XYZ file of C-alpha atoms in Angstrom:
585
model
C -1.627 38.358 -71.703
C 1.282 39.281 -69.476
C 4.183 36.855 -69.796
C 7.194 36.371 -67.576
C 10.296 37.426 -69.527
C 13.627 35.720 -68.858
C 16.954 35.667 -70.659
C 17.974 32.517 -72.505
C 20.600 31.754 -69.829
C 17.981 31.979 -67.061
C 15.633 29.810 -69.105
C 18.362 27.229 -69.610
C 18.944 27.013 -65.837
C 15.234 26.489 -65.172
C 14.826 23.859 -67.906
C 17.970 22.009 -66.897
C 16.467 20.957 -63.537
C 13.866 18.780 -65.289
C 14.516 15.197 -66.326
C 14.539 14.016 -69.925
C 11.140 12.308 -69.458
C 9.625 15.495 -68.040
C 10.978 17.575 -70.915
C 9.607 15.077 -73.423
C 6.203 15.326 -71.742
C 6.199 19.093 -72.218
C 7.471 19.066 -75.791
C 4.825 16.480 -76.616
C 2.454 19.420 -76.788
C 4.361 20.870 -79.726
C 2.614 18.524 -82.179
C 0.237 20.571 -84.285
C 1.164 23.770 -82.454
C 4.259 24.840 -84.347
C 5.750 24.679 -87.778
C 8.216 21.782 -88.045
C 10.255 23.730 -90.545
C 10.664 26.484 -87.993
C 11.495 24.152 -85.095
C 12.777 20.730 -86.223
C 12.085 17.619 -84.143
C 14.668 17.273 -81.364
C 17.034 14.369 -81.131
C 16.734 12.096 -78.150
C 19.125 13.879 -75.813
C 18.503 16.393 -73.076
C 20.570 19.255 -74.468
C 18.662 19.290 -77.761
C 15.405 19.183 -75.812
C 16.447 22.148 -73.640
C 17.559 24.161 -76.675
C 14.232 23.508 -78.354
C 12.194 24.519 -75.308
C 14.304 27.642 -74.861
C 13.362 28.708 -78.376
C 9.726 27.736 -77.917
C 9.278 29.680 -74.694
C 10.686 32.764 -76.403
C 8.098 32.297 -79.159
C 4.926 34.135 -78.093
C 2.804 32.321 -80.711
C 3.901 28.949 -79.376
C 3.318 29.940 -75.760
C -0.175 31.160 -76.589
C -1.025 27.941 -78.446
C 0.501 25.803 -75.697
C -1.493 27.637 -73.038
C -4.729 27.371 -75.043
C -4.134 23.641 -75.495
C -3.662 23.031 -71.778
C -6.438 25.378 -70.718
C -8.990 24.642 -73.394
C -11.804 24.464 -70.822
C -12.645 26.675 -67.847
C -12.081 23.644 -65.593
C -8.572 22.881 -66.827
C -7.694 26.569 -66.791
C -8.737 26.908 -63.154
C -7.046 23.653 -62.099
C -3.699 24.568 -63.677
C -3.907 28.081 -62.230
C -4.586 26.634 -58.765
C -1.718 24.128 -58.850
C 0.789 26.534 -60.398
C 0.124 29.709 -58.466
C -2.062 29.109 -55.400
C -1.192 25.735 -53.878
C 1.151 22.931 -54.754
C -1.442 20.204 -54.346
C -5.181 19.787 -54.047
C -7.239 16.930 -52.657
C -8.698 14.803 -55.508
C -12.202 14.784 -54.040
C -12.090 18.572 -53.593
C -10.874 19.063 -57.186
C -13.557 16.773 -58.623
C -16.288 18.491 -56.628
C -14.987 21.996 -57.326
C -14.340 21.590 -61.076
C -16.919 18.937 -61.935
C -14.292 16.511 -63.255
C -13.498 12.820 -62.872
C -9.855 11.880 -62.411
C -10.425 8.151 -62.278
C -8.537 7.399 -65.516
C -4.829 7.808 -64.882
C -1.662 5.980 -65.914
C 0.439 4.390 -63.150
C 4.038 5.671 -63.262
C 5.492 4.023 -60.143
C 6.155 5.146 -56.573
C 2.408 5.367 -55.970
C 2.074 8.068 -58.678
C -0.416 8.147 -61.556
C -0.348 10.580 -64.455
C -3.592 12.049 -65.760
C -4.416 12.019 -69.462
C -5.196 14.515 -72.198
C -4.889 18.189 -71.320
C -4.222 17.086 -67.723
C -1.229 14.871 -68.535
C 1.183 17.276 -66.823
C -0.680 16.653 -63.571
C -0.059 13.684 -61.286
C -2.220 11.919 -58.741
C -0.543 10.434 -55.683
C -1.349 9.143 -52.223
C -2.750 6.064 -50.519
C -6.305 4.720 -50.651
C -8.833 7.572 -50.493
C -6.298 10.173 -49.335
C -5.114 11.187 -52.813
C -3.973 14.565 -54.094
C -3.211 16.161 -57.459
C 0.105 17.927 -58.038
C 2.515 19.129 -60.706
C 6.077 17.899 -60.379
C 8.416 20.415 -58.710
C 10.764 20.340 -61.697
C 7.944 21.015 -64.155
C 6.064 23.742 -62.247
C 8.606 26.539 -62.933
C 8.609 25.642 -66.642
C 4.813 25.760 -66.889
C 4.847 29.084 -65.059
C 6.727 30.462 -68.072
C 3.844 29.355 -70.298
C 0.938 30.539 -68.166
C -0.137 34.166 -67.608
C 1.018 35.744 -64.380
C -1.463 36.391 -61.572
C -2.723 39.967 -61.332
C -0.906 40.389 -57.994
C 2.397 38.936 -59.228
C 4.169 42.220 -58.393
C 3.981 44.049 -55.075
C 1.662 47.046 -54.912
C 0.223 49.353 -52.285
C -2.620 47.953 -50.213
C -5.948 49.398 -51.355
C -7.472 49.216 -47.871
C -5.798 49.144 -44.470
C -7.581 47.272 -41.705
C -7.292 48.461 -38.112
C -4.517 46.736 -36.138
C -3.674 46.606 -32.439
C -0.210 48.107 -32.865
C 1.502 50.643 -35.122
C 5.292 50.715 -34.754
C 8.010 53.067 -35.927
C 11.465 53.316 -34.381
C 12.695 55.865 -36.920
C 12.998 58.779 -34.494
C 14.815 56.662 -31.863
C 17.211 54.370 -33.717
C 20.060 56.867 -34.140
C 19.997 57.669 -30.421
C 20.048 53.945 -29.598
C 23.119 53.489 -31.813
C 24.906 56.352 -30.015
C 24.083 54.889 -26.606
C 25.177 51.374 -27.570
C 28.449 52.792 -28.887
C 29.006 54.650 -25.617
C 28.276 51.516 -23.599
C 30.546 49.375 -25.776
C 33.449 51.767 -25.331
C 32.881 51.715 -21.560
C 32.670 47.881 -21.579
C 29.090 47.977 -20.280
C 27.611 45.551 -22.820
C 27.592 42.019 -21.411
C 26.465 38.754 -23.000
C 25.629 35.350 -21.544
C 27.877 32.285 -21.515
C 27.175 31.264 -25.114
C 28.051 34.762 -26.353
C 24.758 35.303 -28.205
C 22.197 36.706 -25.783
C 22.762 40.086 -24.061
C 22.250 40.066 -20.303
C 19.091 41.586 -18.843
C 21.201 44.161 -16.959
C 22.603 45.465 -20.263
C 19.140 45.698 -21.839
C 17.744 47.475 -18.785
C 20.494 50.108 -18.920
C 19.694 50.775 -22.576
C 15.935 50.898 -22.043
C 16.179 53.236 -19.065
C 18.491 55.750 -20.735
C 17.393 55.767 -24.374
C 14.022 56.634 -25.917
C 13.017 53.407 -27.619
C 9.840 51.618 -28.691
C 9.244 47.922 -28.070
C 7.012 45.725 -30.194
C 4.817 44.354 -27.421
C 3.993 45.430 -23.851
C 3.754 41.852 -22.506
C 6.581 41.101 -20.062
C 7.651 37.960 -21.948
C 8.123 39.952 -25.187
C 9.049 43.479 -24.091
C 12.771 43.198 -24.908
C 12.630 41.852 -28.463
C 13.572 45.044 -30.294
C 16.318 46.250 -27.947
C 17.718 42.700 -27.833
C 18.018 42.640 -31.634
C 19.733 46.026 -31.755
C 22.158 45.186 -28.944
C 23.212 41.960 -30.642
C 23.561 43.649 -34.021
C 25.662 46.662 -33.137
C 27.746 44.808 -30.540
C 28.855 42.217 -33.090
C 29.362 45.008 -35.600
C 31.641 46.800 -33.127
C 33.518 43.691 -31.977
C 34.232 42.650 -35.553
C 36.369 45.823 -35.786
C 33.876 47.715 -37.893
C 34.296 51.140 -36.313
C 31.232 53.299 -35.896
C 31.009 56.278 -38.222
C 31.016 59.777 -36.754
C 27.323 60.139 -37.592
C 24.998 57.376 -36.337
C 23.033 57.748 -39.587
C 25.992 56.555 -41.633
C 26.738 53.808 -39.108
C 23.193 52.542 -39.616
C 23.470 52.745 -43.378
C 26.754 50.845 -43.447
C 25.511 48.242 -40.976
C 22.295 47.452 -42.898
C 24.184 47.229 -46.177
C 26.593 44.727 -44.621
C 23.777 42.820 -42.903
C 21.794 42.333 -46.119
C 24.994 41.186 -47.802
C 25.435 38.714 -44.919
C 28.886 40.061 -44.108
C 28.749 39.053 -40.415
C 29.738 35.685 -39.002
C 26.933 35.494 -36.444
C 23.477 34.051 -37.047
C 20.963 36.612 -35.833
C 18.469 34.657 -37.941
C 18.106 32.173 -35.092
C 16.024 34.855 -33.375
C 13.514 34.710 -36.205
C 13.108 30.964 -35.677
C 13.137 30.797 -31.890
C 10.018 28.586 -31.974
C 11.997 25.845 -33.735
C 14.156 23.459 -31.749
C 17.957 23.931 -31.886
C 18.124 25.958 -35.075
C 21.503 26.251 -36.716
C 22.729 27.139 -40.178
C 25.085 25.317 -42.508
C 28.856 25.537 -42.303
C 28.998 28.565 -44.592
C 25.643 30.046 -43.447
C 24.266 29.644 -46.959
C 20.720 29.617 -45.589
C 21.170 32.936 -43.858
C 22.721 34.355 -47.022
C 19.700 33.180 -49.024
C 17.411 34.792 -46.450
C 19.033 38.222 -46.692
C 19.273 37.997 -50.490
C 15.522 37.363 -50.546
C 14.900 40.280 -48.195
C 17.006 42.579 -50.369
C 14.959 41.577 -53.409
C 11.729 42.242 -51.502
C 12.941 45.658 -50.333
C 13.797 46.581 -53.919
C 10.303 45.486 -55.006
C 8.331 47.325 -52.305
C 6.299 50.396 -53.261
C 8.257 53.376 -52.010
C 5.360 55.363 -50.563
C 2.615 53.174 -49.164
C 1.584 50.279 -46.967
C 1.964 46.749 -48.277
C -0.156 43.837 -47.054
C 2.250 41.205 -45.760
C 0.103 38.432 -47.225
C 0.947 39.869 -50.642
C 4.665 39.583 -49.768
C 4.184 35.900 -48.920
C 2.330 35.384 -52.218
C 5.123 37.219 -54.067
C 7.599 34.694 -52.645
C 5.397 31.664 -53.284
C 4.766 32.694 -56.907
C 8.521 32.632 -57.424
C 9.038 29.420 -55.414
C 11.451 31.071 -52.991
C 12.783 28.630 -50.447
C 15.332 29.090 -47.666
C 16.971 25.982 -46.234
C 18.838 26.050 -42.948
C 21.558 23.427 -43.419
C 20.239 21.610 -46.486
C 16.898 20.767 -48.092
C 16.825 17.460 -46.229
C 17.950 18.916 -42.888
C 15.317 21.659 -43.038
C 12.586 19.031 -43.108
C 13.929 17.529 -39.881
C 13.428 20.684 -37.828
C 10.334 20.703 -35.694
C 8.299 22.664 -33.183
C 6.490 21.289 -30.159
C 2.695 21.454 -30.365
C -0.243 20.568 -28.147
C -0.560 16.836 -28.768
C -4.230 16.726 -27.715
C -5.220 19.247 -30.345
C -3.282 18.155 -33.387
C -1.416 15.470 -35.300
C -2.850 12.318 -33.763
C -1.164 12.599 -30.401
C 2.302 13.475 -31.718
C 3.720 16.534 -29.943
C 6.008 17.489 -32.837
C 5.317 19.094 -36.195
C 8.215 18.687 -38.641
C 8.958 21.121 -41.458
C 7.977 18.682 -44.186
C 6.661 20.255 -47.384
C 3.132 20.555 -45.961
C 4.375 22.633 -43.036
C 7.505 24.312 -44.419
C 5.758 27.605 -45.178
C 3.840 27.636 -41.896
C 6.650 26.890 -39.439
C 9.828 27.919 -41.307
C 9.414 30.320 -44.209
C 6.617 32.671 -43.102
C 7.751 33.120 -39.454
C 11.365 33.665 -40.520
C 10.409 36.246 -43.140
C 8.107 38.090 -40.728
C 10.874 38.048 -38.117
C 13.264 39.780 -40.528
C 10.693 42.504 -41.218
C 10.221 43.075 -37.474
C 14.016 43.333 -37.315
C 14.025 45.992 -40.046
C 11.314 47.761 -38.055
C 13.580 47.823 -34.987
C 16.300 49.322 -37.216
C 13.916 52.167 -38.063
C 13.809 51.566 -41.824
C 10.305 50.062 -41.882
C 7.057 51.052 -40.230
C 4.877 48.144 -39.083
C 1.241 47.424 -38.346
C 0.431 44.200 -36.499
C -1.688 42.418 -33.907
C -0.855 40.201 -30.975
C 0.500 36.963 -32.439
C -2.356 34.553 -33.179
C -1.719 31.918 -35.834
C -4.340 31.552 -38.589
C -3.118 27.987 -39.130
C -4.267 24.941 -37.151
C -0.681 24.370 -36.032
C 0.181 26.145 -32.763
C 3.278 26.155 -30.596
C 2.771 24.209 -27.392
C 0.937 26.328 -24.842
C 0.663 29.263 -27.286
C -1.994 30.760 -29.547
C 0.549 31.178 -32.307
C 3.410 29.528 -34.153
C 5.961 32.280 -33.532
C 5.943 35.665 -31.839
C 6.084 37.292 -35.286
C 2.742 35.890 -36.503
C 0.741 39.106 -36.015
C 2.472 41.149 -38.753
C -0.106 42.634 -41.188
C 1.415 45.616 -43.058
C 4.837 47.148 -43.728
C 5.940 50.482 -45.194
C 9.306 52.061 -45.915
C 10.085 55.019 -43.646
C 11.855 58.109 -45.024
C 14.933 56.773 -43.221
C 14.492 53.429 -44.998
C 14.201 55.084 -48.390
C 17.528 56.831 -47.720
C 19.323 53.772 -46.294
C 18.282 51.575 -49.232
C 19.307 54.193 -51.785
C 15.854 55.249 -53.022
C 16.415 58.847 -51.875
C 19.643 60.853 -51.903
C 19.146 62.829 -48.675
C 17.676 62.360 -45.229
C 17.211 64.784 -42.356
C 17.230 62.875 -39.041
C 14.222 63.360 -36.824
C 14.918 65.057 -33.527
C 15.233 62.673 -30.608
C 15.338 63.757 -26.986
C 18.636 62.490 -25.632
C 19.200 63.551 -22.047
C 22.818 64.434 -21.394
C 24.526 63.095 -18.269
C 24.693 65.574 -15.381
C 27.806 65.031 -13.247
C 28.905 67.152 -10.266
C 32.199 66.716 -8.419
C 32.500 67.457 -4.694
C 35.115 70.132 -3.839
C 36.434 68.455 -0.677
C 35.925 64.694 -0.991
C 36.142 62.244 -3.941
C 32.352 62.211 -4.236
C 30.483 62.321 -7.558
C 26.807 63.289 -7.847
C 24.750 62.102 -10.852
C 21.136 62.153 -11.909
C 19.226 59.441 -10.054
C 17.931 57.998 -13.365
C 21.258 58.031 -15.185
C 21.840 54.288 -15.243
C 24.653 54.448 -17.799
C 26.773 56.785 -15.681
C 25.942 54.708 -12.618
C 27.183 51.622 -14.440
C 30.350 53.454 -15.517
C 31.101 54.476 -11.924
C 30.409 51.041 -10.432
C 34.013 49.722 -10.870
C 35.364 52.755 -8.947
C 32.838 53.813 -6.326
C 30.389 52.744 -3.671
C 27.072 54.417 -2.984
C 27.328 57.410 -0.621
C 23.664 58.409 -0.549
C 20.662 58.520 -2.932
C 22.485 59.963 -5.951
C 26.107 60.380 -4.835
C 28.992 57.938 -5.149
C 32.408 57.978 -3.422
C 35.670 56.519 -4.691
C 36.513 53.266 -2.937
C 39.913 51.567 -2.712
C 38.610 48.004 -2.873
C 36.472 48.783 -5.941
C 39.409 50.462 -7.715
C 41.800 47.591 -6.922
C 39.283 44.882 -7.936
C 40.464 42.771 -10.910
C 43.810 44.599 -10.996
C 46.460 41.897 -10.702
C 49.385 44.077 -11.758
C 50.470 47.688 -11.448
C 49.955 48.170 -15.193
C 46.356 46.992 -14.910
C 45.793 49.474 -12.080
C 47.273 52.320 -14.128
C 45.082 51.401 -17.111
C 41.987 51.392 -14.923
C 42.862 54.805 -13.489
C 43.454 56.197 -16.991
C 40.030 54.916 -18.073
C 38.364 56.818 -15.212
C 39.314 60.106 -16.862
C 37.459 59.141 -20.061
C 34.091 58.575 -18.385
C 32.836 62.147 -18.202
C 33.725 63.968 -21.393
C 35.132 66.858 -19.360
C 38.105 67.511 -17.020
C 37.914 66.334 -13.412
C 39.006 68.528 -10.460
C 42.623 68.307 -9.129
C 41.317 66.539 -6.023
C 40.931 63.356 -8.115
C 44.431 63.724 -9.551
C 45.789 63.879 -5.989
C 43.684 60.872 -4.971
C 44.983 58.683 -7.797
C 48.561 60.001 -7.506
C 48.524 58.905 -3.859
C 47.268 55.454 -4.843
C 49.990 55.128 -7.466
C 52.727 56.297 -5.087
C 51.667 53.793 -2.419
C 51.360 50.859 -4.766
C 53.613 47.820 -4.326
C 55.026 48.857 -0.950
C 54.630 45.279 0.201
C 56.958 42.833 -1.414
C 56.681 39.095 -1.115
C 59.968 37.339 -0.453
C 59.851 34.278 -2.598
C 63.414 33.165 -1.731
C 62.519 32.299 1.863
C 60.567 29.329 3.128
C 58.940 28.386 6.415
C 59.653 25.000 8.023
C 57.556 23.622 10.870
C 59.340 21.312 13.368
C 57.556 18.507 15.196
C 57.579 18.545 18.998
C 60.448 16.034 19.369
C 63.001 16.670 22.158
C 66.009 15.299 20.267
C 65.071 17.244 17.076
C 64.554 20.503 18.980
C 67.858 20.088 20.822
C 69.620 19.575 17.466
C 68.395 22.981 16.205
C 69.215 24.699 19.520
C 72.743 23.252 19.881
C 74.080 22.779 16.340
C 75.924 25.972 15.419
C 75.857 25.252 11.651
C 72.069 24.898 11.751
C 71.738 28.086 13.790
C 73.720 29.967 11.129
C 71.201 28.860 8.479
C 68.085 29.940 10.422
C 66.966 33.492 9.600
C 64.247 33.586 12.223
C 62.660 31.169 14.712
C 59.269 31.432 16.398
C 57.836 28.543 18.388
C 58.163 25.414 16.265
C 58.578 27.370 13.002
C 61.817 28.539 11.424
C 62.493 30.640 8.301
C 65.430 29.708 6.087
C 66.677 30.753 2.693
C 65.588 28.526 -0.174
C 69.247 28.377 -1.274
C 70.290 26.953 2.120
C 67.714 24.196 2.155
C 70.118 21.484 0.810
C 72.636 22.286 3.594
C 69.952 22.130 6.278
C 68.632 18.823 4.911
C 72.095 17.218 4.934
C 72.805 18.229 8.533
C 69.447 16.926 9.722
C 69.880 13.623 7.856
C 73.437 13.196 9.176
C 71.947 13.341 12.695
C 69.411 10.588 12.060
C 66.318 12.456 10.849
C 65.009 11.500 7.405
C 63.626 14.524 5.512
C 61.365 14.511 2.453
C 60.859 17.950 0.851
């Protein structure tokens, strides 16, 4: 038999989660199985019990005897195997019919639980009326897994057969070009996000898609931006967090993925993987996201390096090891829900919560599949998948699936992935067709001609030019002055113009901008003068026309308006008040 081998420290951690009563239940099987001289009876405290079990589980003879005691019959063997490795609970009627057993005799233990007897005394029966299920306590299951043989598919292996799928996806040949383009756009301030700072604007995504060879996951309009959206978010946050891009996009990618799997970023891209769940957030320290990427790193390390892997086997790999990823906390995770079609499911309720029965279906599996699609977009995995159709009875409201990631069937490391994850020492990038920008400058006017499909250069020129004809753009004063509130801002904008092309511009443009700079700030606002409007009163008008002291204070008069110095306003006010006119400035 193949046994799971753990260090004594790891064993101690697993055993320590069980209660004293649960440990006593397990060690009750030691009677007649071991030599008392070899393992003395434990005292009645938890630490002694844990120390004893640690020794017992490292004793292959004891484990074999323990296993044979529990699984003395084919029925008990199959029942324990089912509850430990395949499903956490089984309907009592199904178990009795399937294994030919009767679970009527059980001992009540409180909280609606009953414990079975004999070889089945580590199994509980719970539930109300006829709706009863059998289960093994969550704190005991991992201990019994150390006693029982591992399933044949406990480790990940290459899929023996590959079924036909609707889509085969690899972004390996494009990802490095996408990184270069995103870097160029970021430096030119062409990457824009929405108000909440998480979702890139459609205009940004369209520029990327139209200028960079790139594969999307799905052709459907509602899902044809998923991959480019992920990459834009990722490398924009990477750039804005002052992680400079490496000279070679390959090394930028390698550094980024290493940091991502170590959860070194303070943004939660994982919300994308759970977009079917309402208002997903992660705990204060993003522990859930950290657990997710730690799990993914473990799975990557365990993948075969040269073949397709059935994604169902990845889910089983996780379930065998009881992997769980909570968002804020174990309790909070259960409170998350998705909207469903109330007429089809759950007795008219339009919400399915992530309780234990649904945790795998609506939280764990979709989130894990979403991460693997993400790694596909990054070019390190190749994917095979179908349109998303959920195999489970639960469906998102108005959809045929739980999440958009449901269709994933197979994954495989690409040569790029093997290099990025350190399984190979070298990698030669695949050639990608990156069309260089073609820019022509007019000899006589400040007109710039570009390729009609060059959306990045068009976006770069937008703050400076207006359209002249189909593919030519002319410098425009109002565009250049837009958003420039000071002379320094104008100079900075002009300086940036010279960085757009990667080559020198003709002297004509130097003259154009020199002229703009020379003519700047020729108008100066006089803030020390104010305008006063007089009412059409004969006595008041005569005062201003006849009083010589007032006339000396007036800089200019036009109609009923006069301009005076701000410094002279107190003098003017006093004279007017002395002549019977109250003034309130």
